[in-house]
CSV table of C-alpha atoms and ligand atoms in Angstrom, one decimal:
chain,number,residue,atom,x,y,z
A,1113,MET,CA,24.9,12.9,28.9
A,1114,THR,CA,25.3,9.4,30.2
A,1115,ALA,CA,28.7,8.3,31.4
A,1116,MET,CA,29.0,5.5,28.8
A,1117,LEU,CA,29.5,6.6,25.2
A,1118,ASP,CA,27.3,5.1,22.6
A,1119,SER,CA,29.5,2.8,20.5
A,1120,SER,CA,28.7,4.9,17.4
A,1121,ALA,CA,30.0,8.1,19.1
A,1122,THR,CA,33.2,8.3,17.1
A,1123,THR,CA,31.6,7.4,13.7
A,1124,ARG,CA,28.1,8.9,13.8
A,1125,PRO,CA,27.3,11.6,11.2
A,1126,VAL,CA,28.0,15.2,12.3
A,1127,SER,CA,27.2,18.4,10.5
A,1128,ARG,CA,27.5,22.2,10.9
A,1129,GLN,CA,24.3,22.0,12.9
A,1130,THR,CA,26.2,19.9,15.5
A,1131,PHE,CA,28.5,22.9,16.1
A,1132,ASP,CA,25.6,25.0,17.2
A,1133,GLU,CA,24.5,22.2,19.5
A,1134,VAL,CA,27.7,21.2,21.4
A,1135,ILE,CA,30.4,23.8,20.8
A,1136,VAL,CA,30.8,26.9,23.0
A,1137,PRO,CA,29.7,29.7,20.5
A,1138,THR,CA,33.0,31.7,20.3
A,1139,TYR,CA,33.2,31.1,16.6
A,1140,ALA,CA,30.8,31.3,13.6
A,1141,PRO,CA,32.4,28.8,11.2
A,1142,ALA,CA,31.5,28.5,7.5
A,1143,ALA,CA,28.8,26.2,6.4
A,1144,MET,CA,31.0,23.5,4.9
A,1145,ILE,CA,33.0,21.0,6.9
A,1146,LEU,CA,36.4,20.2,5.4
A,1147,VAL,CA,37.5,16.6,5.7
A,1148,ARG,CA,40.8,16.3,3.9
A,1149,GLY,CA,43.5,18.4,2.3
A,1150,LYS,CA,46.7,18.1,0.2
A,1151,GLY,CA,48.9,21.1,-0.6
A,1152,LEU,CA,46.6,24.1,-1.1
A,1153,GLU,CA,43.5,22.0,-1.8
A,1154,LEU,CA,40.8,21.0,0.6
A,1155,TRP,CA,37.7,18.9,0.2
A,1156,ASP,CA,34.4,19.1,2.1
A,1157,GLN,CA,31.9,16.4,3.2
A,1158,ASP,CA,30.3,16.6,-0.2
A,1159,ASP,CA,33.7,16.2,-1.9
A,1160,LYS,CA,33.5,19.8,-3.2
A,1161,ARG,CA,37.1,21.1,-3.8
A,1162,TYR,CA,38.5,24.4,-2.4
A,1163,LEU,CA,41.7,26.3,-3.2
A,1164,ASP,CA,43.0,27.4,0.1
A,1165,PHE,CA,44.5,30.9,0.2
A,1166,THR,CA,44.2,31.1,4.0
A,1167,SER,CA,46.6,28.4,5.3
A,1168,GLY,CA,44.3,28.4,8.3
A,1169,ILE,CA,45.4,32.0,9.1
A,1170,ALA,CA,49.0,31.7,8.0
A,1171,VAL,CA,49.5,28.3,9.7
A,1172,SER,CA,49.9,25.6,7.1
A,1173,ALA,CA,52.9,27.2,5.4
A,1174,LEU,CA,53.9,24.0,3.7
A,1175,GLY,CA,50.3,23.2,2.7
A,1176,HIS,CA,48.1,20.5,4.0
A,1177,CYS,CA,49.6,17.2,4.9
A,1178,PRO,CA,53.1,17.8,3.4
A,1179,ASP,CA,54.7,14.4,2.8
A,1180,ALA,CA,58.0,15.0,4.5
A,1181,VAL,CA,56.2,16.3,7.7
A,1182,VAL,CA,53.7,13.5,7.7
A,1183,HIS,CA,56.5,11.0,7.4
A,1184,ALA,CA,58.5,12.6,10.3
A,1185,LEU,CA,55.5,12.8,12.5
A,1186,THR,CA,54.4,9.3,11.8
A,1187,GLU,CA,57.9,7.9,12.5
A,1188,GLN,CA,58.0,9.9,15.8
A,1189,ALA,CA,54.5,8.7,16.7
A,1190,HIS,CA,55.9,5.2,16.9
A,1191,LYS,CA,58.8,6.2,19.2
A,1192,VAL,CA,57.6,8.5,22.0
A,1193,TRP,CA,54.8,11.1,22.2
A,1194,HIS,CA,55.3,12.8,25.5
A,1195,LEU,CA,57.7,13.1,28.4
A,1196,SER,CA,57.2,15.6,31.2
A,1197,ASN,CA,59.6,18.5,31.5
A,1198,ALA,CA,61.4,16.5,34.1
A,1199,TYR,CA,63.0,14.9,31.0
A,1200,THR,CA,64.3,16.5,27.9
A,1201,ASN,CA,64.2,14.8,24.4
A,1202,GLU,CA,66.3,14.8,21.3
A,1203,GLN,CA,63.8,16.4,19.1
A,1204,VAL,CA,63.4,19.5,21.2
A,1205,LEU,CA,67.1,19.9,21.5
A,1206,ARG,CA,67.6,19.7,17.7
A,1207,LEU,CA,64.8,22.3,17.3
A,1208,GLY,CA,66.4,24.5,19.9
A,1209,LEU,CA,69.7,24.3,18.0
A,1210,ALA,CA,68.1,24.9,14.6
A,1211,LEU,CA,66.2,28.1,15.8
A,1212,THR,CA,69.1,29.6,17.7
A,1213,GLU,CA,71.5,28.9,14.8
A,1214,ALA,CA,69.1,30.6,12.4
A,1215,THR,CA,68.3,33.7,14.4
A,1216,PHE,CA,69.8,36.3,16.8
A,1217,ALA,CA,68.7,34.1,19.8
A,1218,ASP,CA,70.8,32.0,22.1
A,1219,ARG,CA,67.9,30.3,23.8
A,1220,ALA,CA,64.4,29.0,23.1
A,1221,PHE,CA,61.4,28.3,25.4
A,1222,PHE,CA,58.7,26.1,23.9
A,1223,CYS,CA,54.9,26.2,24.5
A,1224,ASN,CA,51.8,25.5,22.5
A,1225,SER,CA,50.4,28.6,20.9
A,1226,GLY,CA,51.1,32.2,20.0
A,1227,ALA,CA,49.3,33.6,23.0
A,1228,GLU,CA,51.4,31.4,25.3
A,1229,ALA,CA,54.6,32.5,23.5
A,1230,ASN,CA,53.7,36.1,24.1
A,1231,GLU,CA,52.6,35.4,27.7
A,1232,ALA,CA,56.0,33.9,28.3
A,1233,ALA,CA,57.7,36.9,26.6
A,1234,LEU,CA,55.7,39.5,28.6
A,1235,LYS,CA,56.3,37.6,31.9
A,1236,LEU,CA,60.0,37.3,31.2
A,1237,ALA,CA,60.2,41.1,30.5
A,1238,ARG,CA,58.5,41.8,33.8
A,1239,LYS,CA,60.8,39.5,35.6
A,1240,TYR,CA,63.9,41.0,33.9
A,1241,GLY,CA,62.7,44.5,34.7
A,1242,HIS,CA,62.1,43.6,38.4
A,1243,GLU,CA,65.4,41.9,38.9
A,1244,LYS,CA,67.6,44.3,37.0
A,1245,PHE,CA,65.9,47.7,37.7
A,1246,GLY,CA,63.3,47.2,40.4
A,1247,ALA,CA,59.5,46.8,40.7
A,1248,HIS,CA,58.8,50.3,39.2
A,1249,LYS,CA,60.0,49.1,35.8
A,1250,SER,CA,56.9,47.2,34.8
A,1251,ARG,CA,55.1,49.3,32.2
A,1252,ILE,CA,54.4,47.6,28.8
A,1253,VAL,CA,54.0,49.5,25.6
A,1254,SER,CA,52.0,48.0,22.7
A,1255,CYS,CA,50.4,49.3,19.6
A,1256,LEU,CA,46.7,50.1,18.8
A,1257,SER,CA,45.1,47.6,16.5
A,1258,SER,CA,47.7,45.0,17.5
A,1259,PHE,CA,46.9,41.4,18.2
A,1260,HIS,CA,48.9,39.2,20.6
A,1261,GLY,CA,46.5,36.4,21.7
A,1262,ARG,CA,43.5,35.7,23.9
A,1263,THR,CA,44.8,35.1,27.4
A,1264,LEU,CA,43.9,37.9,29.8
A,1265,PHE,CA,47.4,39.3,29.7
A,1266,THR,CA,47.9,39.1,26.0
A,1267,VAL,CA,44.4,40.4,25.2
A,1268,SER,CA,45.1,43.3,27.5
A,1269,VAL,CA,48.4,44.0,25.7
A,1270,GLY,CA,46.6,43.7,22.4
A,1271,GLY,CA,45.3,47.0,21.0
A,1272,GLN,CA,41.7,46.0,20.2
A,1273,PRO,CA,39.4,47.1,23.0
A,1274,LYS,CA,36.5,44.9,21.6
A,1275,TYR,CA,38.4,41.8,22.8
A,1276,THR,CA,38.8,43.0,26.4
A,1277,GLU,CA,35.3,44.3,26.9
A,1278,GLY,CA,33.5,42.5,29.7
A,1279,PHE,CA,36.7,40.8,31.0
A,1280,GLU,CA,37.7,43.5,33.4
A,1281,PRO,CA,39.6,44.0,35.7
A,1282,LEU,CA,42.5,43.9,33.3
A,1283,PRO,CA,46.2,43.7,34.2
A,1284,PRO,CA,47.5,47.3,34.8
A,1285,ASN,CA,50.5,49.2,33.5
A,1286,ILE,CA,49.8,48.7,29.8
A,1287,ASP,CA,49.9,51.6,27.3
A,1288,HIS,CA,49.0,51.7,23.6
A,1289,ILE,CA,50.6,53.9,21.0
A,1290,LYS,CA,49.7,54.4,17.3
A,1291,TYR,CA,51.4,51.9,15.0
A,1292,ASN,CA,54.2,53.4,12.8
A,1293,ASP,CA,54.0,56.7,14.8
A,1294,ILE,CA,57.4,57.6,16.0
A,1295,GLU,CA,56.3,60.6,18.0
A,1296,SER,CA,53.8,58.6,20.0
A,1297,ALA,CA,56.5,56.0,20.7
A,1298,ARG,CA,58.9,58.7,21.9
A,1299,ALA,CA,56.2,60.1,24.2
A,1300,ALA,CA,55.3,56.7,25.7
A,1301,ILE,CA,58.6,54.9,26.2
A,1302,GLY,CA,60.0,56.2,29.4
A,1303,ASP,CA,62.2,54.7,32.2
A,1304,ASP,CA,59.4,52.7,33.8
A,1305,VAL,CA,58.8,50.7,30.6
A,1306,CYS,CA,60.0,47.1,30.8
A,1307,ALA,CA,58.9,46.0,27.4
A,1308,VAL,CA,57.7,47.2,24.0
A,1309,ILE,CA,55.9,44.6,22.0
A,1310,VAL,CA,55.2,45.0,18.3
A,1311,GLU,CA,54.2,43.0,15.2
A,1312,PRO,CA,56.7,43.7,12.3
A,1313,ILE,CA,53.6,43.6,10.1
A,1314,GLN,CA,50.2,43.9,11.8
A,1315,GLY,CA,48.1,40.9,10.6
A,1316,GLU,CA,44.8,40.9,12.4
A,1317,GLY,CA,44.9,44.7,12.5
A,1318,GLY,CA,44.5,45.0,8.7
A,1319,VAL,CA,47.8,43.8,7.1
A,1320,ILE,CA,49.8,46.9,7.9
A,1321,PRO,CA,53.5,46.6,7.2
A,1322,GLY,CA,55.7,48.2,9.9
A,1323,ASP,CA,58.0,51.0,8.7
A,1324,THR,CA,61.6,50.2,9.2
A,1325,ALA,CA,62.1,53.7,10.6
A,1326,PHE,CA,59.5,53.1,13.2
A,1327,LEU,CA,60.9,49.7,14.2
A,1328,LYS,CA,64.4,51.2,14.4
A,1329,GLU,CA,63.2,54.0,16.6
A,1330,LEU,CA,61.6,51.5,18.9
A,1331,ARG,CA,64.9,49.7,19.1
A,1332,ALA,CA,66.7,53.0,19.9
A,1333,LEU,CA,64.1,53.9,22.6
A,1334,CYS,CA,64.4,50.5,24.2
A,1335,ASP,CA,68.2,50.8,24.2
A,1336,LYS,CA,68.0,54.2,25.8
A,1337,THR,CA,65.5,53.2,28.6
A,1338,GLY,CA,66.6,49.6,29.2
A,1339,ALA,CA,63.2,48.2,28.0
A,1340,LEU,CA,63.1,44.9,26.1
A,1341,LEU,CA,61.9,44.9,22.5
A,1342,ILE,CA,59.6,42.0,21.8
A,1343,PHE,CA,58.7,41.2,18.2
A,1344,ASP,CA,55.5,39.2,17.9
A,1345,GLU,CA,56.2,37.1,14.8
A,1346,VAL,CA,53.5,34.6,15.4
A,1347,GLN,CA,51.9,35.5,12.0
A,1348,SER,CA,54.9,37.0,10.2
A,1349,GLY,CA,57.4,34.3,11.1
A,1350,VAL,CA,58.7,31.1,9.5
A,1351,GLY,CA,59.1,32.4,5.9
A,1352,ARG,CA,55.8,34.2,5.5
A,1353,THR,CA,57.4,37.5,4.6
A,1354,GLY,CA,60.2,36.0,2.4
A,1355,ALA,CA,62.7,35.9,5.3
A,1356,LEU,CA,62.8,33.3,8.0
A,1357,TYR,CA,61.6,36.0,10.4
A,1358,ALA,CA,60.4,39.4,9.4
A,1359,TYR,CA,62.9,41.2,11.6
A,1360,MET,CA,65.6,40.2,9.1
A,1361,ASN,CA,63.9,42.3,6.5
A,1362,HIS,CA,64.3,45.4,8.6
A,1363,GLY,CA,67.7,45.0,10.0
A,1364,VAL,CA,66.2,45.5,13.5
A,1365,THR,CA,67.0,42.8,16.1
A,1366,PRO,CA,64.6,42.3,18.9
A,1367,ASP,CA,65.5,41.1,22.4
A,1368,ILE,CA,62.7,38.5,22.4
A,1369,LEU,CA,60.9,37.0,19.4
A,1370,THR,CA,57.7,34.9,19.5
A,1371,SER,CA,56.8,32.4,16.9
A,1372,ALA,CA,53.9,29.9,16.5
A,1373,LYS,CA,51.3,29.4,13.7
A,1374,ALA,CA,53.5,28.2,10.8
A,1375,LEU,CA,56.1,26.8,13.1
A,1376,GLY,CA,54.0,23.7,13.5
A,1377,ASN,CA,52.2,23.8,10.1
A,1378,GLY,CA,49.0,23.0,12.1
A,1379,TYR,CA,50.5,20.9,14.9
A,1380,PRO,CA,50.3,23.1,18.0
A,1381,ILE,CA,53.6,24.7,19.0
A,1382,GLY,CA,54.8,28.1,20.1
A,1383,ALA,CA,58.3,29.3,20.8
A,1384,MET,CA,59.9,32.3,22.6
A,1385,LEU,CA,63.4,33.1,21.5
A,1386,THR,CA,65.8,35.3,23.4
A,1387,THR,CA,69.4,35.9,24.4
A,1388,ASN,CA,71.4,34.3,27.2
A,1389,ASP,CA,71.4,37.6,29.2
A,1390,ILE,CA,67.7,37.8,29.3
A,1391,ALA,CA,66.9,34.1,29.5
A,1392,LYS,CA,68.8,33.8,32.8
A,1393,HIS,CA,66.0,35.7,34.5
A,1394,PHE,CA,63.7,32.7,33.9
A,1395,GLY,CA,65.3,30.3,36.4
A,1396,VAL,CA,64.1,26.8,37.2
A,1397,GLY,CA,60.5,26.8,38.3
A,1398,SER,CA,59.7,30.4,37.2
A,1399,HIS,CA,57.6,29.4,34.1
A,1400,GLY,CA,56.5,26.3,32.3
A,1401,THR,CA,53.8,24.3,30.6
A,1402,THR,CA,53.1,20.6,30.4
A,1403,TYR,CA,53.3,20.1,26.6
A,1404,GLY,CA,56.1,22.6,25.8
A,1405,GLY,CA,58.8,21.0,23.7
A,1406,ASN,CA,56.8,17.8,23.3
A,1407,PRO,CA,58.6,15.4,20.9
A,1408,LEU,CA,55.8,15.2,18.4
A,1409,ALA,CA,55.5,19.0,18.1
A,1410,ALA,CA,59.2,19.5,18.0
A,1411,THR,CA,59.6,16.9,15.3
A,1412,VAL,CA,57.1,18.7,13.1
A,1413,ALA,CA,58.6,22.1,13.8
A,1414,LEU,CA,62.1,20.9,13.0
A,1415,LYS,CA,61.0,19.6,9.7
A,1416,VAL,CA,59.2,22.9,8.9
A,1417,ILE,CA,62.3,25.0,9.8
A,1418,GLU,CA,64.6,22.8,7.8
A,1419,THR,CA,62.3,23.1,4.8
A,1420,VAL,CA,61.6,26.9,5.0
A,1421,ASN,CA,65.1,28.1,5.9
A,1422,GLN,CA,66.6,27.6,2.5
A,1423,PRO,CA,67.6,30.5,0.3
A,1424,ALA,CA,65.8,29.0,-2.8
A,1425,PHE,CA,62.6,28.4,-0.8
A,1426,LEU,CA,62.5,32.0,0.6
A,1427,ALA,CA,63.3,33.4,-2.8
A,1428,ARG,CA,60.3,31.6,-4.3
A,1429,VAL,CA,58.1,33.0,-1.5
A,1430,ARG,CA,59.1,36.5,-2.6
A,1431,GLU,CA,58.5,35.7,-6.3
A,1432,ALA,CA,55.1,34.2,-5.6
A,1433,ALA,CA,54.2,37.3,-3.5
A,1434,ASP,CA,55.2,39.6,-6.3
A,1435,LYS,CA,53.0,37.7,-8.7
A,1436,ILE,CA,50.0,37.9,-6.5
A,1437,VAL,CA,50.5,41.5,-5.7
A,1438,ALA,CA,50.9,42.3,-9.4
A,1439,ASN,CA,47.5,40.6,-10.0
A,1440,LEU,CA,45.9,42.6,-7.2
A,1441,ARG,CA,47.3,45.8,-8.6
A,1442,LYS,CA,45.6,45.0,-12.0
A,1443,LEU,CA,42.4,44.1,-10.1
A,1444,LYS,CA,42.5,47.5,-8.3
A,1445,ALA,CA,43.0,49.2,-11.7
A,1446,ASP,CA,40.0,47.3,-13.1
A,1447,TYR,CA,37.8,48.1,-10.1
A,1448,PRO,CA,39.1,51.4,-8.8
A,1449,GLU,CA,35.8,52.2,-7.0
A,1450,VAL,CA,36.0,48.9,-5.1
A,1451,PHE,CA,39.6,48.5,-3.9
A,1452,GLY,CA,42.5,50.5,-2.5
A,1453,GLU,CA,46.2,49.7,-3.1
A,1454,PRO,CA,47.2,46.2,-2.1
A,1455,ARG,CA,49.9,46.0,0.7
A,1456,ASN,CA,51.9,43.1,1.8
A,1457,ALA,CA,55.0,41.6,3.4
A,1458,GLY,CA,55.8,38.6,1.3
A,1459,LEU,CA,52.8,36.2,1.2
A,1460,LEU,CA,50.9,38.1,3.9
A,1461,ILE,CA,48.8,40.2,1.7
A,1462,GLY,CA,46.0,42.7,2.2
A,1463,LEU,CA,43.6,44.2,-0.3
A,1464,PRO,CA,41.8,47.1,1.3
A,1465,LEU,CA,38.3,48.1,0.2
A,1466,ALA,CA,37.7,51.6,-1.1
A,1467,ASP,CA,35.3,53.9,0.9
A,1468,ALA,CA,32.2,52.8,-1.1
A,1469,TYR,CA,32.7,49.2,0.0
A,1470,LYS,CA,34.0,49.7,3.5
A,1471,GLY,CA,32.7,47.1,5.9
A,1472,ARG,CA,32.0,44.5,3.2
A,1473,ALA,CA,35.2,42.4,3.2
A,1474,LYS,CA,33.1,39.3,4.3
A,1475,ASP,CA,30.8,39.7,1.3
A,1476,PHE,CA,33.7,39.1,-1.0
A,1477,THR,CA,35.2,36.2,0.9
A,1478,LYS,CA,31.8,34.5,1.1
A,1479,ALA,CA,31.3,34.9,-2.6
A,1480,ALA,CA,34.8,33.5,-3.2
A,1481,GLU,CA,34.1,30.6,-0.9
A,1482,ALA,CA,30.9,29.7,-2.9
A,1483,LEU,CA,33.1,29.5,-6.0
A,1484,GLY,CA,35.7,27.3,-4.2
A,1485,LEU,CA,38.3,29.9,-3.2
A,1486,MET,CA,39.1,30.3,0.5
A,1487,LEU,CA,40.2,33.8,1.6
A,1488,LEU,CA,40.6,35.6,4.9
A,1489,VAL,CA,39.5,39.0,6.1
A,1490,ALA,CA,41.6,41.3,8.3
A,1491,GLY,CA,38.9,43.4,9.9
A,1492,PRO,CA,35.7,44.5,8.1
A,1493,ASP,CA,37.6,46.5,5.4
A,1494,VAL,CA,40.4,44.3,4.2
A,1495,ILE,CA,40.5,41.1,2.2
A,1496,ARG,CA,43.5,39.1,3.4
A,1497,MET,CA,45.4,36.3,1.6
A,1498,ALA,CA,47.9,34.0,3.2
A,1499,PRO,CA,48.4,31.1,0.9
A,1500,ALA,CA,50.8,28.3,1.8
A,1501,LEU,CA,54.3,29.3,0.9
A,1502,VAL,CA,54.5,26.5,-1.6
A,1503,VAL,CA,51.8,28.1,-3.8
A,1504,THR,CA,52.3,27.5,-7.5
A,1505,ASP,CA,52.0,29.9,-10.5
A,1506,GLU,CA,49.0,27.8,-11.6
A,1507,GLN,CA,47.3,28.2,-8.2
A,1508,ILE,CA,48.0,32.0,-8.3
A,1509,ALA,CA,46.3,32.2,-11.7
A,1510,GLU,CA,43.4,30.1,-10.5
A,1511,ALA,CA,42.9,32.3,-7.4
A,1512,ASP,CA,43.0,35.4,-9.6
A,1513,ALA,CA,40.3,34.1,-11.9
A,1514,LEU,CA,38.1,32.9,-9.0
A,1515,LEU,CA,38.5,36.2,-7.1
A,1516,ARG,CA,37.5,38.2,-10.3
A,1517,LYS,CA,34.4,36.0,-10.6
A,1518,ALA,CA,33.6,36.5,-6.9
A,1519,ILE,CA,33.9,40.3,-7.3
A,1520,ASP,CA,31.5,40.2,-10.2
A,1521,ALA,CA,29.1,38.1,-8.1
A,1522,VAL,CA,29.2,40.7,-5.3
A,1523,LEU,CA,28.8,43.7,-7.7
A,1524,ALA,CA,26.2,42.1,-10.0
A,1525,PRO,CA,23.0,42.8,-7.9
A,1526,ALA,CA,24.1,46.5,-7.5
A,1527,SER,CA,24.8,47.0,-11.2
A,1528,ALA,CA,21.6,45.2,-12.2
A,1529,LYS,CA,19.6,47.8,-10.4
B,2377,PLP,C1,47.5,34.5,15.8
B,2377,PLP,C2,48.3,35.4,16.5
B,2377,PLP,C3,48.5,35.3,17.9
B,2377,PLP,C4,47.9,34.3,18.8
B,2377,PLP,O1,48.3,33.0,18.5
B,2377,PLP,P1,47.4,31.8,19.1
B,2377,PLP,O2,48.2,30.6,18.6
B,2377,PLP,O3,46.0,31.9,18.5
B,2377,PLP,O4,47.4,31.9,20.5
B,2377,PLP,C5,49.4,36.2,18.5
B,2377,PLP,N1,50.0,37.2,17.8
B,2377,PLP,C6,49.8,37.3,16.5
B,2377,PLP,C7,50.5,38.4,15.7
B,2377,PLP,C8,48.9,36.5,15.8
B,2377,PLP,O5,48.7,36.6,14.5
């Protein structure tokens, strides 16, 4: 590469092939390149239209390029983009007020991603344990199949060994228990535990809703041992489950909550929320990040929270979820040999495959994509839907029709034999 960029570098044609040439191969993206979006619709380089039931993995909760957010972001872009953390800014203060007024929390720490929010939560729990009880209180308890991000600490806390293989040595003093298993929680959470981290609904792990009884038991065990209860709401937060945060559905209040994904609707931001008592263990200089609380990100997040945290908005999320799940129940009844029972928390929805089709979730999402419907998987055995929270009844009906066509396309070669 020469030092001087060709004058056409920003405008020359690029294709999926370019990805294979210049991007570190940590992903295997789809063949099309999406160039613009509005609401739940996206268009690729050939102007083919897609109905997006992924929201970029539960990120674009208000859909693509929502007018109110574009307006706020553009306005802020003309004022100031960045100040170091040696200065605060009005936007981050307003966002801090909005989040603490809307939740159990008294304090917010801002960063740029879900992994960073969890990293902050886990570091804070260690610091709290050290300062309040002593260095022995350092064990972290997490769940099998959980996902908490890709930094070395968060990937070690996550319960999916395939993501830590080859990255050893890993941070020590981390134990994993079975999700929704009260007995294994009781056995693992002792006096040396500083934090228990859990997703109120496991997203990446297969869309597994947490049992209220399990989450309540974690709360009780944390109260008994002095451990902090961390809810990772990176995927479940910001209206996805029909409540602003999923903990509100269970009546179980964590000590620390992490949020990201939908918080920025696609503009990178993460947040860690906690109480005064815990926050004081992160003194000046103990943690930080250059971009955390950046005015652009804070402007977007504030607009998102103001929009989502309205009773009518959240009621519609629950209504839309009920409609999609009703469609999936019919689908399961029509194809009992292909699907299991759909499961969900609001608009985070999983459709598991029956035994005969285990391992083939990608076949279904690929067939849907060819027909113009974007879906997610959650592991090899579960089709996942996470449409924008503003999904309309018409879009729900369109997705149902496209998914049925996709299923027929997958099953066709088999039944033709
Ligand atoms: C996506 C996700 C993360 C990681 O967020 P990043 O922004 O990718 O770092 C952490 N926890 C959960 C539950 C997630 O779904």
